[in-house]
CSV table of C-alpha atoms and ligand atoms in Angstrom, one decimal:
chain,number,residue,atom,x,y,z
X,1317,UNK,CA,0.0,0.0,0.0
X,1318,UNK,CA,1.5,3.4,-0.8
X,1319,UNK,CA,2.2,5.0,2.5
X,1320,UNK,CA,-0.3,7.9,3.5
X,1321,UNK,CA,1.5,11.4,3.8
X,1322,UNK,CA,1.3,10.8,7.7
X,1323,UNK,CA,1.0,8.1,10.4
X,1324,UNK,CA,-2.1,7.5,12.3
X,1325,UNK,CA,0.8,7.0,15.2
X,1326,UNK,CA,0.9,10.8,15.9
X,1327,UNK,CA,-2.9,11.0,15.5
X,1328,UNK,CA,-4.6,8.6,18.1
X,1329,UNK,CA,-3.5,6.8,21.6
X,1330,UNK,CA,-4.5,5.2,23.9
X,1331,UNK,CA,-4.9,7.6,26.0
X,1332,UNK,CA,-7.4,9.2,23.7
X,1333,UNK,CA,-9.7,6.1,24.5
X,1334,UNK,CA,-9.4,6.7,28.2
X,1335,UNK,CA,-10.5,10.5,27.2
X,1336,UNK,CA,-13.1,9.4,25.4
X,1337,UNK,CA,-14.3,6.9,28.4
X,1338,UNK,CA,-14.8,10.0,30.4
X,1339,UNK,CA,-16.4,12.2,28.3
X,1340,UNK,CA,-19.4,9.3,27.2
X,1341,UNK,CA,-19.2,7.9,30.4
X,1342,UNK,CA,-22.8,9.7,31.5
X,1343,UNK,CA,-24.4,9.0,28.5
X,1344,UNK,CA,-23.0,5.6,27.8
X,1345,UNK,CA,-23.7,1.9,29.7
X,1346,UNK,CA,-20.5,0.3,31.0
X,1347,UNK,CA,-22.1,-2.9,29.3
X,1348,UNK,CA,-21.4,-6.5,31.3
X,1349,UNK,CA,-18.4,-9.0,30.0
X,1350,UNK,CA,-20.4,-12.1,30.5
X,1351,UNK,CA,-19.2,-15.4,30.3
X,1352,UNK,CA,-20.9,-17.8,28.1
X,1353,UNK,CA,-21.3,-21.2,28.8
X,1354,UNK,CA,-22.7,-22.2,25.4
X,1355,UNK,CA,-20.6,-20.6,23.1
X,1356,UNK,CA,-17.3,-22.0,25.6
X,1357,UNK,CA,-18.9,-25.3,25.1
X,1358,UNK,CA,-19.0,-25.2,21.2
X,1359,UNK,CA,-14.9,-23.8,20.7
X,1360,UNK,CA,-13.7,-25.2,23.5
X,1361,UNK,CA,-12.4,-21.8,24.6
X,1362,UNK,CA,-13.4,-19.6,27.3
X,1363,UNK,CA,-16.0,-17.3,25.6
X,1364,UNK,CA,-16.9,-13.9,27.3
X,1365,UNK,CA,-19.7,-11.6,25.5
X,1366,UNK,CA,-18.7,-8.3,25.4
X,1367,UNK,CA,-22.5,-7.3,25.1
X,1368,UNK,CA,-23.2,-4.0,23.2
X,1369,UNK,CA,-26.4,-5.4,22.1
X,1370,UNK,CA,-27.5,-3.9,26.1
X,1371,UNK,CA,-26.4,-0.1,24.6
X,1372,UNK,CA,-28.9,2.5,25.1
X,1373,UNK,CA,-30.1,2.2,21.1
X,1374,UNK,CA,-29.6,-1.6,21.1
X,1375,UNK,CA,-26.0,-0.8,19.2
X,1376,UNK,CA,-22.4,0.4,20.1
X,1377,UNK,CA,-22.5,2.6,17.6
X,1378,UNK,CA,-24.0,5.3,20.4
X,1379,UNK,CA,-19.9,5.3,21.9
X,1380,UNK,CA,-18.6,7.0,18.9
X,1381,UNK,CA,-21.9,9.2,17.9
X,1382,UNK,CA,-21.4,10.5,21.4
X,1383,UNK,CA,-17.6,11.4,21.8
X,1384,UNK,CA,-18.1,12.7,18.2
X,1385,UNK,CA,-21.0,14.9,19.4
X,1386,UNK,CA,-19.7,15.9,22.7
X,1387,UNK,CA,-17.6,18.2,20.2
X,1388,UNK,CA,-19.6,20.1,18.3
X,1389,UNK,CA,-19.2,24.2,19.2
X,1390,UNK,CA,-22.2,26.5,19.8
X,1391,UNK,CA,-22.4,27.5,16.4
X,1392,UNK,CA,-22.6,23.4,15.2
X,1393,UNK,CA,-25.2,23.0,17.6
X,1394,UNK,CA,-27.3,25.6,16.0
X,1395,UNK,CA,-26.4,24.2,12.2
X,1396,UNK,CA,-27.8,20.7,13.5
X,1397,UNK,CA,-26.3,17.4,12.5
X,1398,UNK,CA,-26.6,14.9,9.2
X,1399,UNK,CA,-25.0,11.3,9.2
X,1400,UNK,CA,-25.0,8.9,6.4
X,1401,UNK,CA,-25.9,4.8,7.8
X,1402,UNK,CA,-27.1,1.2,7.5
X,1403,UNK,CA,-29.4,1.8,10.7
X,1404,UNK,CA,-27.6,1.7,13.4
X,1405,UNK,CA,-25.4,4.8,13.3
X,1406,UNK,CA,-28.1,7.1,12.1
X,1407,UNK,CA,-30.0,5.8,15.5
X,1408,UNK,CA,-27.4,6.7,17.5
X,1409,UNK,CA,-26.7,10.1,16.0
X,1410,UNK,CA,-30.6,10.8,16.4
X,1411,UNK,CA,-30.7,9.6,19.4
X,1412,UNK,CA,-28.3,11.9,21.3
X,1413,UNK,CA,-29.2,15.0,18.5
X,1414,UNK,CA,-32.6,15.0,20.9
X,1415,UNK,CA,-31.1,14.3,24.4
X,1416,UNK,CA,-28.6,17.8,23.2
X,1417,UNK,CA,-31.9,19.3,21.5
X,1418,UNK,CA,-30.5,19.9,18.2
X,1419,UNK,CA,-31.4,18.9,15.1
X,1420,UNK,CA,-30.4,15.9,13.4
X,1421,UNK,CA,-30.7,14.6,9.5
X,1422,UNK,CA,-30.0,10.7,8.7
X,1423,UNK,CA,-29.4,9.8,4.9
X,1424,UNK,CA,-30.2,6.0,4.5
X,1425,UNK,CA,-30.5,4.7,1.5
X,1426,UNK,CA,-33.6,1.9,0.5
X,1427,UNK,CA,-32.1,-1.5,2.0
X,1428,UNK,CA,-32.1,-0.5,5.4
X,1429,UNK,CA,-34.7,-2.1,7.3
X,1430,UNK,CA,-38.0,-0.4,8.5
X,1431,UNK,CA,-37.8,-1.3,12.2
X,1432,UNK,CA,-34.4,0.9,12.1
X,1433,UNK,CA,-35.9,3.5,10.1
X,1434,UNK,CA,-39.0,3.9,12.7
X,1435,UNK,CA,-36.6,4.3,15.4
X,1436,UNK,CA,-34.9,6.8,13.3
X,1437,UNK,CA,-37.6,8.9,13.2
X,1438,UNK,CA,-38.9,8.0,16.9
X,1439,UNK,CA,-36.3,10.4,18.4
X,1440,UNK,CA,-37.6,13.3,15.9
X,1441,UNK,CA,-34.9,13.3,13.1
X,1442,UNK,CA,-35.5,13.8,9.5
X,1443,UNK,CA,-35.2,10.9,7.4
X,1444,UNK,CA,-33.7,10.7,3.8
X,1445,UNK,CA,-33.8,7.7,2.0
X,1446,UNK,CA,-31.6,7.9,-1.3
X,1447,UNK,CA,-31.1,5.6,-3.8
X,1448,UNK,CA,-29.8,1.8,-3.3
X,1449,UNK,CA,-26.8,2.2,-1.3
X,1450,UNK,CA,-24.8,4.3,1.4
X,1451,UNK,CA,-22.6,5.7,-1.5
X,1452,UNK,CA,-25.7,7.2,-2.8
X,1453,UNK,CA,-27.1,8.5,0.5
X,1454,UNK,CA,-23.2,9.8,1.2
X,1455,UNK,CA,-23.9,12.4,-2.1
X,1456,UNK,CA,-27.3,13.4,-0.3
X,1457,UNK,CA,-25.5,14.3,2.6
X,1458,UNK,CA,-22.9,15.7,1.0
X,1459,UNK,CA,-25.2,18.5,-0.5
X,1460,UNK,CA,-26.5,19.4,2.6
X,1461,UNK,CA,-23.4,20.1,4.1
X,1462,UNK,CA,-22.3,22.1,1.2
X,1463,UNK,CA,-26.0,23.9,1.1
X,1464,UNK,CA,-27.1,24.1,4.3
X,1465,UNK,CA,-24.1,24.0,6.4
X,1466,UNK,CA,-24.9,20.9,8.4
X,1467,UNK,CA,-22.4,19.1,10.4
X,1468,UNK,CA,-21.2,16.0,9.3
X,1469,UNK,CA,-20.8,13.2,11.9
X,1470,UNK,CA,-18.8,10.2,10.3
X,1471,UNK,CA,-19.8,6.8,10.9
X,1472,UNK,CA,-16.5,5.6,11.0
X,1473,UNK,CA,-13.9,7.2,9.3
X,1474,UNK,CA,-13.0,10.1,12.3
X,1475,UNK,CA,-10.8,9.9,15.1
X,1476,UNK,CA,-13.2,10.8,17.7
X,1477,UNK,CA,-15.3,7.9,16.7
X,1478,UNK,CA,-12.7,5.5,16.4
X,1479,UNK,CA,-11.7,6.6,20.0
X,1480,UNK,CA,-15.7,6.0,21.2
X,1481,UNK,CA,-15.5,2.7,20.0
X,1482,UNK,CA,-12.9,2.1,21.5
X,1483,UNK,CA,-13.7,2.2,25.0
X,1484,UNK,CA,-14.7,-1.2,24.6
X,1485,UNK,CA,-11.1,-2.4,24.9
X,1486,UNK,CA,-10.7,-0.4,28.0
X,1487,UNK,CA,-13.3,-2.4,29.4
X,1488,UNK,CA,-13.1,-5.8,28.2
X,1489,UNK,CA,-9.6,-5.3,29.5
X,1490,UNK,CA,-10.6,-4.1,33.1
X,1491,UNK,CA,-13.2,-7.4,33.7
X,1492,UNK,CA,-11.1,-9.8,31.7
X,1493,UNK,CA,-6.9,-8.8,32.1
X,1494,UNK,CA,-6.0,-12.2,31.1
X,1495,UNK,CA,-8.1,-11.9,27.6
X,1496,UNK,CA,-5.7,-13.6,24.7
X,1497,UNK,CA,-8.6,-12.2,22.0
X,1498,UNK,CA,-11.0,-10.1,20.5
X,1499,UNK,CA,-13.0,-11.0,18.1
X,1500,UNK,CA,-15.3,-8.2,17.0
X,1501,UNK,CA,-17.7,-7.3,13.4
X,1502,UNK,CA,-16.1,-5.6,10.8
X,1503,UNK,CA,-17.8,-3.2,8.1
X,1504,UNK,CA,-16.2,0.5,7.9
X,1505,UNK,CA,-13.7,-0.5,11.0
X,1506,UNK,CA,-14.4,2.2,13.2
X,1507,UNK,CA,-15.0,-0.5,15.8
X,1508,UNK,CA,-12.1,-3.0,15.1
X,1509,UNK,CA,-10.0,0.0,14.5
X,1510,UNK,CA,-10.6,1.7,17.8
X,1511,UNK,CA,-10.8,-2.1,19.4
X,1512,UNK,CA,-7.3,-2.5,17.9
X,1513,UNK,CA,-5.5,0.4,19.2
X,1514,UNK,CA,-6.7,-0.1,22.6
X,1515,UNK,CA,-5.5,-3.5,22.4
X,1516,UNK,CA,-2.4,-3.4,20.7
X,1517,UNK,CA,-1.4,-0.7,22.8
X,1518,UNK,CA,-2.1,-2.0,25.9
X,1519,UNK,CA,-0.6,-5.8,24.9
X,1520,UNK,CA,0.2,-6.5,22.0
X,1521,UNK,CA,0.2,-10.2,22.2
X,1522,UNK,CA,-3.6,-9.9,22.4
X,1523,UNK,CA,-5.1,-10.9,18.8
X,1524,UNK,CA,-7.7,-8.9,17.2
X,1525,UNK,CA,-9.8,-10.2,15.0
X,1526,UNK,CA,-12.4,-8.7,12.4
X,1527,UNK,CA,-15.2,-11.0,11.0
X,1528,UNK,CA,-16.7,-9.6,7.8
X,1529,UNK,CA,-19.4,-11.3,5.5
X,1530,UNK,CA,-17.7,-13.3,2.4
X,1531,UNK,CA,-19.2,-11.4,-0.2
X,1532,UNK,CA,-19.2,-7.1,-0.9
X,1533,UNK,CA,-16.7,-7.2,2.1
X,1534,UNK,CA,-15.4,-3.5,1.7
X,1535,UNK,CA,-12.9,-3.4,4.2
X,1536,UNK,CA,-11.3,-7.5,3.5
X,1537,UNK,CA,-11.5,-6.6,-0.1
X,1538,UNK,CA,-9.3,-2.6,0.7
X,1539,UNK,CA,-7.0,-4.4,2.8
X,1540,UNK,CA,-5.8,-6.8,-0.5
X,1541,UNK,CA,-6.3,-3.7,-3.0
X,1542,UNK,CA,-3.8,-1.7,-0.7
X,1543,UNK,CA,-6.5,1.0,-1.1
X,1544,UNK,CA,-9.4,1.9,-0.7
X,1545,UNK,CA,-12.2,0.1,-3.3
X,1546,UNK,CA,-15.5,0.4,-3.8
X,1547,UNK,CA,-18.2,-3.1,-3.5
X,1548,UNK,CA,-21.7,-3.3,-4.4
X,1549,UNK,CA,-23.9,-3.4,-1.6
X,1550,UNK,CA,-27.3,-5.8,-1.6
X,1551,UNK,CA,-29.8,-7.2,0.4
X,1552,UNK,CA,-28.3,-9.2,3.7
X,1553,UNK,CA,-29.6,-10.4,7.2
X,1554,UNK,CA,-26.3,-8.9,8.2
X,1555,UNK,CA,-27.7,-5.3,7.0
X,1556,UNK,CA,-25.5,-3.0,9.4
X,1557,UNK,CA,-22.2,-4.5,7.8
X,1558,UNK,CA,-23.0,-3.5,4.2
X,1559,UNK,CA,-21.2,-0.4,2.5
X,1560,UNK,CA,-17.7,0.6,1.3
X,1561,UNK,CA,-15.5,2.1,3.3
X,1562,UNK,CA,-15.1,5.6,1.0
X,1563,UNK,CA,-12.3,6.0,-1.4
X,1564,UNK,CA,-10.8,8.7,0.9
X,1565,UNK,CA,-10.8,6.7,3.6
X,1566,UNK,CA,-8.2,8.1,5.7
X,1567,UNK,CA,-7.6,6.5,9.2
X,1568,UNK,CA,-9.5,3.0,9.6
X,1569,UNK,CA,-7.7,1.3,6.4
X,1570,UNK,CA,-4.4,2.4,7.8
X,1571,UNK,CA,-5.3,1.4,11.2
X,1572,UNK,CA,-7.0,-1.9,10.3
X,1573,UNK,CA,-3.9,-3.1,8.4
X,1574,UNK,CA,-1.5,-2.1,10.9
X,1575,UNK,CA,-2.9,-3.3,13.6
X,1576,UNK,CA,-5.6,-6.6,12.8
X,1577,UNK,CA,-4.2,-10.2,13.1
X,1578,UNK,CA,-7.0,-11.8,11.1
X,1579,UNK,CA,-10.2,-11.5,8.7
X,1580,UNK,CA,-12.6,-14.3,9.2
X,1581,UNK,CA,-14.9,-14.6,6.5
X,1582,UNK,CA,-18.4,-15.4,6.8
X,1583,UNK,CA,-21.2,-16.7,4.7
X,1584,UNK,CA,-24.7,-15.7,4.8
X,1585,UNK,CA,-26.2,-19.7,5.4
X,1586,UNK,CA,-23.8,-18.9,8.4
X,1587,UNK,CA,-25.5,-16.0,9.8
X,1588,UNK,CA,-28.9,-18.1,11.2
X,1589,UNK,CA,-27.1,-20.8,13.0
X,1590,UNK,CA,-25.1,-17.8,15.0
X,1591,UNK,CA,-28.2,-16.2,15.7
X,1592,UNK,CA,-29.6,-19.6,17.0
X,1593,UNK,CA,-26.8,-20.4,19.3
X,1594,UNK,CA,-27.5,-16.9,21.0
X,1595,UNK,CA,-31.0,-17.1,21.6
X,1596,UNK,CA,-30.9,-20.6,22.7
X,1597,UNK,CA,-27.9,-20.6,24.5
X,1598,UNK,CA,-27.9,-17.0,26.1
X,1599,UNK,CA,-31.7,-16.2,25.4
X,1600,UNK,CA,-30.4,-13.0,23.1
X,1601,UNK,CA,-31.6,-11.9,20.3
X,1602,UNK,CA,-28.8,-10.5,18.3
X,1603,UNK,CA,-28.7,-9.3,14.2
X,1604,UNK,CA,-27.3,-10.0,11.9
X,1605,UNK,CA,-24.2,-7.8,12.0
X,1606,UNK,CA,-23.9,-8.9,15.1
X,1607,UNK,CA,-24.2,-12.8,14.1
X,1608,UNK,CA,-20.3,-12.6,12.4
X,1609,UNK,CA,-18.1,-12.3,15.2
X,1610,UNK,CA,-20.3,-15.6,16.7
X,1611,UNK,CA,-20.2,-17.5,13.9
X,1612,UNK,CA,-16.4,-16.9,13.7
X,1613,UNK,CA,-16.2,-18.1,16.4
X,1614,UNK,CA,-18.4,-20.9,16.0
X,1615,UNK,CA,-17.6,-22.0,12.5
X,1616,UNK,CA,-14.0,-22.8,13.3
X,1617,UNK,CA,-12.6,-20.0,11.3
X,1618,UNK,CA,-10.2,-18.8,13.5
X,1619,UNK,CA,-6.5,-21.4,14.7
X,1620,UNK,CA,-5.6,-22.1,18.1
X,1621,UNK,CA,-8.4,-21.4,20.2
X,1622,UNK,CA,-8.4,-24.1,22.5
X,1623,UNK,CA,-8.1,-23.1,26.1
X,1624,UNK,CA,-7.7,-19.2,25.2
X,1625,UNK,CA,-9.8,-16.8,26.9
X,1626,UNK,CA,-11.8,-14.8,24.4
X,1627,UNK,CA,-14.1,-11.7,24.2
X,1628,UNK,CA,-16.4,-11.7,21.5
X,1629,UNK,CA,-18.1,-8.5,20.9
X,1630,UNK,CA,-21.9,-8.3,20.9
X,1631,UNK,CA,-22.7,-5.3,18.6
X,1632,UNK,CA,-26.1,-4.9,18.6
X,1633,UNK,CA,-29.7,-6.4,18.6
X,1634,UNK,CA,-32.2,-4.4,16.4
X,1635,UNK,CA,-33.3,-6.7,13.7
X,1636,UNK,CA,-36.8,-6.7,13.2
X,1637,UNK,CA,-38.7,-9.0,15.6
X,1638,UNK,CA,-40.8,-10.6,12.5
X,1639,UNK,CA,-37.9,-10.9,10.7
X,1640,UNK,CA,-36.3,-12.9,13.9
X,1641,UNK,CA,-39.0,-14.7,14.1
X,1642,UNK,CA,-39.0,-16.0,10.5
X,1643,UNK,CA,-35.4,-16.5,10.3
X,1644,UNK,CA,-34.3,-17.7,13.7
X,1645,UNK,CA,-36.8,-18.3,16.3
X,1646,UNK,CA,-39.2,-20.5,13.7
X,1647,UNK,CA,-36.7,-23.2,13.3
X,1648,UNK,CA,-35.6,-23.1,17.0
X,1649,UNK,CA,-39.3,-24.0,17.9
X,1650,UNK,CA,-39.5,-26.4,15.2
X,1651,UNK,CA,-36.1,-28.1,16.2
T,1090,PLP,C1,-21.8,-0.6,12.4
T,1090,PLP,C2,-22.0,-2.0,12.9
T,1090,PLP,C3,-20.9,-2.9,12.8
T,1090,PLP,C4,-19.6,-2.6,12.1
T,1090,PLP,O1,-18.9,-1.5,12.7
T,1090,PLP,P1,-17.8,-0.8,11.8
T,1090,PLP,O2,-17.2,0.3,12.7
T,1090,PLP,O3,-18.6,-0.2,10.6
T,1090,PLP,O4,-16.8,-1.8,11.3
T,1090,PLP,C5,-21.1,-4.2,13.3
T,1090,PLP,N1,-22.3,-4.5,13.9
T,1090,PLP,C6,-23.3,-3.7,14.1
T,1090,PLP,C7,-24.6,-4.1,14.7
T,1090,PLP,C8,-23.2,-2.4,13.6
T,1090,PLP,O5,-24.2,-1.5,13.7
């Protein structure tokens, strides 16, 4: 990959995590670590859910929407807010938008599902829906920054982001110092990234791990380029991974390949049985985006687990409860 003209090095630490901790921390739950007894079972590892599917808006997206937030000036406050999204980012941004009283746009584009949508629009925000992909919404947005000076809050591609998401590391590493991995979703990498440099710089000999769907993988498919491509984005249960990761994707490539000791690629026939093992095993209902990091773990994907201790992060539960209950819960009751 051609070097960028500087290194993300002299641009985020460690300690900016621990900032970030104390700036969300009164917005934010401190979610549990909770040991699972199924998913220890099935890998023969020791399993710990790092369970961000508890967050206030059912995601851990709300960490990074709120350190970003946290940092808008008077004069932002009064321009109001637009975010581009597959769901769960635009409910976060929404979501705190009302608890600061200021106004917030989300750009979605036509795949993302209604339940996210209504939620969306629960917390009072105005909803575009653009075309068939986020590249599409991202032009929408894009206009109304230039035309109506909104404030653009990244979904993953910002520093401040990278450093709310990760203040999961900080506290994965507080309940569980022992933890050998981490194996977390990865679609933009604004979680493994900020995951990864709370990690690496804390112990280095802790692995990181991204799982990613096997198909329109933006992030798995940048990483072999050596820059930043473009995929096609379609219809998926694992909705809140789809999306490129923008061709001027400036910090989570960078970090991603410095810093990630392994892409485990998942398929969609993979995504149910995750989702099964959760809800039976740990009563959860989970989505699909959430459904890759189990199903890495699950599907063998990743060497030398035996005996390790392992957090696997949780990131969020808001799939549709028909849709659950067609996909998932149907065949558990059946089985
Ligand atoms: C956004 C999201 C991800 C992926 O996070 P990135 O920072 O884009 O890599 C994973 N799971 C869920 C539920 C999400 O909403």
């Amino acid at each position: 990959m051609t070097k960028p003209d500087f290194g993300f090095e002299d641009l985020i630490h460690l300690s900016d995590l621990f900032r970030a901790r104390q700036s969300i921390a009164p917005h934010v739950r401190r979610t549990p670590l909770s040991f699972s007894p199924s998913l220890s079972d099935a890998t023969k590892a020791e399993v710990w859910l790092k369970l961000e599917n508890l967050q206030v808006t059912g995601s851990f997206k709300l960490r990074g929407a709120v350190n970003r937030m946290l940092q808008l000036d008077d004069a932002e406050k009064k321009r109001g807010v637009v975010a581009v999204s597959s769901g769960n980012h635009g409910r976060a941004v929404a979501y705190f938008a009302a608890r600061m009283g200021i106004k917030a746009t989300i750009c979605l584009s036509s795949l993302v599902p209604s339940n996210k949508i209504d939620a969306i629009k629960s917390y009072g925000a105005e909803v575009k829906i653009v075309g068939d992909s986020q590249d599409d919404a991202q032009i929408e947005a894009d206009r109304l920054v230039e035309e109506q000076g909104l404030v653009w809050i990244a979904p993953y591609d910002d520093l401040r982001v990278i450093a709310g998401q990760g203040t999961i590391a900080l506290e994965v590493v507080e309940d569980l110092p022992e933890v050998n991995m981490i194996v977390a979703p990865l679609s933009g990498g604004g979680l493994v990234s900020g995951i990864a440099i709370g990690m690496k710089q804390i112990d280095r000999r802790i692995r990181v791990v991204g799982a990613s769907m096997d198909c329109e993988a933006g992030m798995v498919q940048s990483l072999k380029a050596g820059r930043p491509v473009t995929v096609g984005e379609g219809p998926s249960l694992a909705d809140a991974l789809g999306g490129s990761i923008g061709l001027s994707n400036r910090f989570t490539l960078p970090i991603v390949q410095a810093y990630m000791d392994q892409a485990a690629l998942i398929s969609e026939d993979e995504l149910v049985p995750a989702m099964q093992l959760m809800f039976r095993g740990e009563g959860m209902v989970i989505e699909g985006g959430s459904a890759v990091a189990v199903a890495a773990l699950f599907g063998g994907k990743i060497p030398c687990m035996a005996g390790k201790k392992i957090a696997c992060v949780i990131t969020g539960r808001n799939i549709d409860p028909e849709r659950f209950e067609a996909a998932v819960a149907r065949d558990v009751r059946a089985a």
